[in-house]
Short mmCIF file of C-alpha atoms in Angstrom, two decimals:
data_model
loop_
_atom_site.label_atom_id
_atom_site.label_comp_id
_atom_site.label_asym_id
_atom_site.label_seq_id
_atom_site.Cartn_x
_atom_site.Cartn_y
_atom_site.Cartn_z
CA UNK A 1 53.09 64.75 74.47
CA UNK A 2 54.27 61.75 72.05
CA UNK A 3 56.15 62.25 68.53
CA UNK A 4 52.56 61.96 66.38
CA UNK A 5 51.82 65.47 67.90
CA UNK A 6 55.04 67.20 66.58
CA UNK A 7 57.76 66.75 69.04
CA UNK A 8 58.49 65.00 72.61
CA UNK A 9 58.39 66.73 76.18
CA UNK A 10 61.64 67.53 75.97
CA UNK A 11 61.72 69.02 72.53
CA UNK A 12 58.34 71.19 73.95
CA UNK A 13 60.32 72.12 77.34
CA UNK A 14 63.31 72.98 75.77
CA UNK A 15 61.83 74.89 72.51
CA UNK A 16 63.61 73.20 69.61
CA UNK A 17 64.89 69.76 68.46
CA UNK A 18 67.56 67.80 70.38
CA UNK A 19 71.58 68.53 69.84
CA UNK A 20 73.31 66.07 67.55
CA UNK A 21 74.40 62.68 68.86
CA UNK A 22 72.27 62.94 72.00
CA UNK A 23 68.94 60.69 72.18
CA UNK A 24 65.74 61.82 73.90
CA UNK A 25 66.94 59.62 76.97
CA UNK A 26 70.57 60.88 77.54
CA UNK A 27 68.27 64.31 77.28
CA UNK A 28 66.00 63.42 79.56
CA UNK A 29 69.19 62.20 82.37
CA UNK A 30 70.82 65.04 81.47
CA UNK A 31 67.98 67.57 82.45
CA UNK A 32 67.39 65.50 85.47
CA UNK A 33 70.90 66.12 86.43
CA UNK A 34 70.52 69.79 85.75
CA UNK A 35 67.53 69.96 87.95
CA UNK A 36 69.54 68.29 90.66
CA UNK A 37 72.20 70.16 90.61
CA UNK A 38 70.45 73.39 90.43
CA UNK A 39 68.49 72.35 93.46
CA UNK A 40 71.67 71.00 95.06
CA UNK A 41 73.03 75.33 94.23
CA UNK A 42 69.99 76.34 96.02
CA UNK A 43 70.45 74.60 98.97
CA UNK A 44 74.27 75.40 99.47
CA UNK A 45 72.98 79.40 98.68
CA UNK A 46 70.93 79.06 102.02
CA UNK A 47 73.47 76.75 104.12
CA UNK A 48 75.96 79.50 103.20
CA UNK A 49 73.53 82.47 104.44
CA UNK A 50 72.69 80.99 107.57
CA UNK A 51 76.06 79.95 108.38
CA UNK A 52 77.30 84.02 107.38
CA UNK A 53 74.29 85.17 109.43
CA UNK A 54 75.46 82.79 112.72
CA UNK A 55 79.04 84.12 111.92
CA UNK A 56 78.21 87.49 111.92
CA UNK A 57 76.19 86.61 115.56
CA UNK A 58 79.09 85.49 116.67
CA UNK A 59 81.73 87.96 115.89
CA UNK A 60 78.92 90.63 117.72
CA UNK A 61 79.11 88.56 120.21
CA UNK A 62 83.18 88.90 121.12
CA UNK A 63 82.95 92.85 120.05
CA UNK A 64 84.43 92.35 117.02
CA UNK A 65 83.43 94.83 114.44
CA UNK A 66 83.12 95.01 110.87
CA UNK A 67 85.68 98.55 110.95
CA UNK A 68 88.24 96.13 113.12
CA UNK A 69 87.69 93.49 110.83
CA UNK A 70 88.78 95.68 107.58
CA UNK A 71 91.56 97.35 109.89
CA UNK A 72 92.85 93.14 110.47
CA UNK A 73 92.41 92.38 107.01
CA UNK A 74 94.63 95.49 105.86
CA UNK A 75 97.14 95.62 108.64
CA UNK A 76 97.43 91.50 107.15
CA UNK A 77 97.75 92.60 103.51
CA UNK A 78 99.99 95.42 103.82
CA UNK A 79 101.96 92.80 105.80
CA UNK A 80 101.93 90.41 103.08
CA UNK A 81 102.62 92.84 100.35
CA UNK A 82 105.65 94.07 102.37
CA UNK A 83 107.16 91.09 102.38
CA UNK A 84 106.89 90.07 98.78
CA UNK A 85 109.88 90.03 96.66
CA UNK A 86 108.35 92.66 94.35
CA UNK A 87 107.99 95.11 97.45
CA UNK A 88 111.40 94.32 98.31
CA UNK A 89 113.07 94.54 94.96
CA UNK A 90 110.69 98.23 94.04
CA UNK A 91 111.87 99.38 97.58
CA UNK A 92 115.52 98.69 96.91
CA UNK A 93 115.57 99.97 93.13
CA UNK A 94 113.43 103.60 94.89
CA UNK A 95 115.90 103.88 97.23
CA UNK A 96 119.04 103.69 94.72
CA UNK A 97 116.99 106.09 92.61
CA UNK A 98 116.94 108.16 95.73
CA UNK A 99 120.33 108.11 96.34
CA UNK A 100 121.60 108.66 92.74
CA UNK A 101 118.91 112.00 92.61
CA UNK A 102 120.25 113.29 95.60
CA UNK A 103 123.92 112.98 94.21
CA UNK A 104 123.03 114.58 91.05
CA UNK A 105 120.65 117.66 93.27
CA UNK A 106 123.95 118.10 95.30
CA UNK A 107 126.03 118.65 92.40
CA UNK A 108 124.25 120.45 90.28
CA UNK A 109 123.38 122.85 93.69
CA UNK A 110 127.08 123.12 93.44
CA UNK A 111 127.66 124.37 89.93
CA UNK A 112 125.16 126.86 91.05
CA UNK A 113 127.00 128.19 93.67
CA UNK A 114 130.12 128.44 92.03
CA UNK A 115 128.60 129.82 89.00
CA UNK A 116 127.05 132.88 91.01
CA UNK A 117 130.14 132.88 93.10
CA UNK A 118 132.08 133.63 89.71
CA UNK A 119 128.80 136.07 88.45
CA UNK A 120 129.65 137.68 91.65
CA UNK A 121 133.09 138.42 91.10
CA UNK A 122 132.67 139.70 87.31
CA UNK A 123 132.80 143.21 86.13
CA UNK A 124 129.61 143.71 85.40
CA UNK A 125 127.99 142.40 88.91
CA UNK A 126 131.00 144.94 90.53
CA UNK A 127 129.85 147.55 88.40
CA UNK A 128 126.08 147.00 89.19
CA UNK A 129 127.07 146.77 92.56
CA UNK A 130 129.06 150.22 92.80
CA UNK A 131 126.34 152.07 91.12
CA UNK A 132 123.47 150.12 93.64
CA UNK A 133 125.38 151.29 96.75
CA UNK A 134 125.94 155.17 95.21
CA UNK A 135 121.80 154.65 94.90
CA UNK A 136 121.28 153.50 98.35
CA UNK A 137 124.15 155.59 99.98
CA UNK A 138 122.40 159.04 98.84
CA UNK A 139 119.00 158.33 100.44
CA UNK A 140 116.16 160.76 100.38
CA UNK A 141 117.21 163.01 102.77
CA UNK A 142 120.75 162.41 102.07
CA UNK A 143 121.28 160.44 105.61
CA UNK A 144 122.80 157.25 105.06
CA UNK A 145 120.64 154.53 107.27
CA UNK A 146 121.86 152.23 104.97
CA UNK A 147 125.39 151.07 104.84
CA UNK A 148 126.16 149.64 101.39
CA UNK A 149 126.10 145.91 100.92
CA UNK A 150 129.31 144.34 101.95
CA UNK A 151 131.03 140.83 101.42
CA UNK A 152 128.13 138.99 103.48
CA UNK A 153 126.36 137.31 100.74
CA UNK A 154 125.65 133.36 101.07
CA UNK A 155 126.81 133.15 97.67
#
C-alpha cells in the first residue's frame, strides 16, 4: 500500500504509526533484522533438539541412565556445596553450638542431681519415706515380700 491510502506496509503490518525518530526505512531494516533473527532462533531450537536427541542416543548407548545421571549430578553438588566456605564456616559455628549445649545439658543435669540428692535428704522426703515403708511393710496379708526401700537410689 502507498501513503495516499492511509498509511505504508509497515504502518499496516505493524498496526499503528512509526516510533519517533525512526523513518519508514530504518523500520523496514529493522523488521528485516527481526525476521532474521527470529528465523536464525528457530533454527538453533532444532540444532539444539537434535543434538539433545543424539546425546541422549548416546548416553543409552554406554548404559548410562537418567537415575545415574541425577545420582552424578548430586553426589557433584553435595561435593561442591561441602566444600564452600559457607558449608565450612555453618559446620564449624553448629559444632561450637554443639559443644556449648552439651556443656550447659551437663550442668544443668547436675544441679538436678544435687538438687534431688538434697530433696532426698530433707525432712519431709525422710518422713514420706518412713510412712511409705510402714505402708509397704504391712502388706495385705501382713507378710512382708517387700523389704522397704533402702539407700539404692541413683539419685
Amino acid at each position: 500500500m502507498d501513503s495516499t491510502n492511509g498509511g505504508s506496509m509497515m504502518d499496516e503490518a505493524r498496526g499503528g504509526t512509526l516510533p519517533p525518530g525512526l523513518t519508514e526505512e530504518e523500520a523496514l531494516e529493522l523488521q528485516l533484522e527481526l525476521t532474521k533473527v527470529d528465523d536464525e532462533i528457530q533454527t538453533l531450537k532444532q540444532v539444539l533438539t537434535a543434538k539433545e536427541r543424539h546425546a541422549g542416543e548416546l548416553r543409552r548407548r554406554l548404559g548410562i541412565s537418567p537415575l545415574s545421571e541425577i545420582k552424578n549430578n548430586i553426589t557433584k553438588g553435595w561435593h561442591e556445596v561441602q566444600s564452600s566456605n559457607a558449608y565450612k564456616k555453618t559446620q564449624e559455628t553448629l559444632s561450637q553450638a554443639g559443644q556449648l549445649t552439651s556443656s550447659a545439658l551437663s550442668t544443668m543435669g547436675s544441679a538436678i542431681r544435687n538438687r534431688f540428692g538434697e530433696m532426698r535428704n530433707s525432712s519431709t522426703f525422710k518422713s514420706f519415706e518412713d510412712k511409705m515403708s510402714k505402708v509397704i511393710g504391712s502388706g495385705a496379708n501382713g507378710d512382708d515380700e517387700h523389704p522397704p526401700p533402702g539407700n539404692n537410689s541413683a539419685f
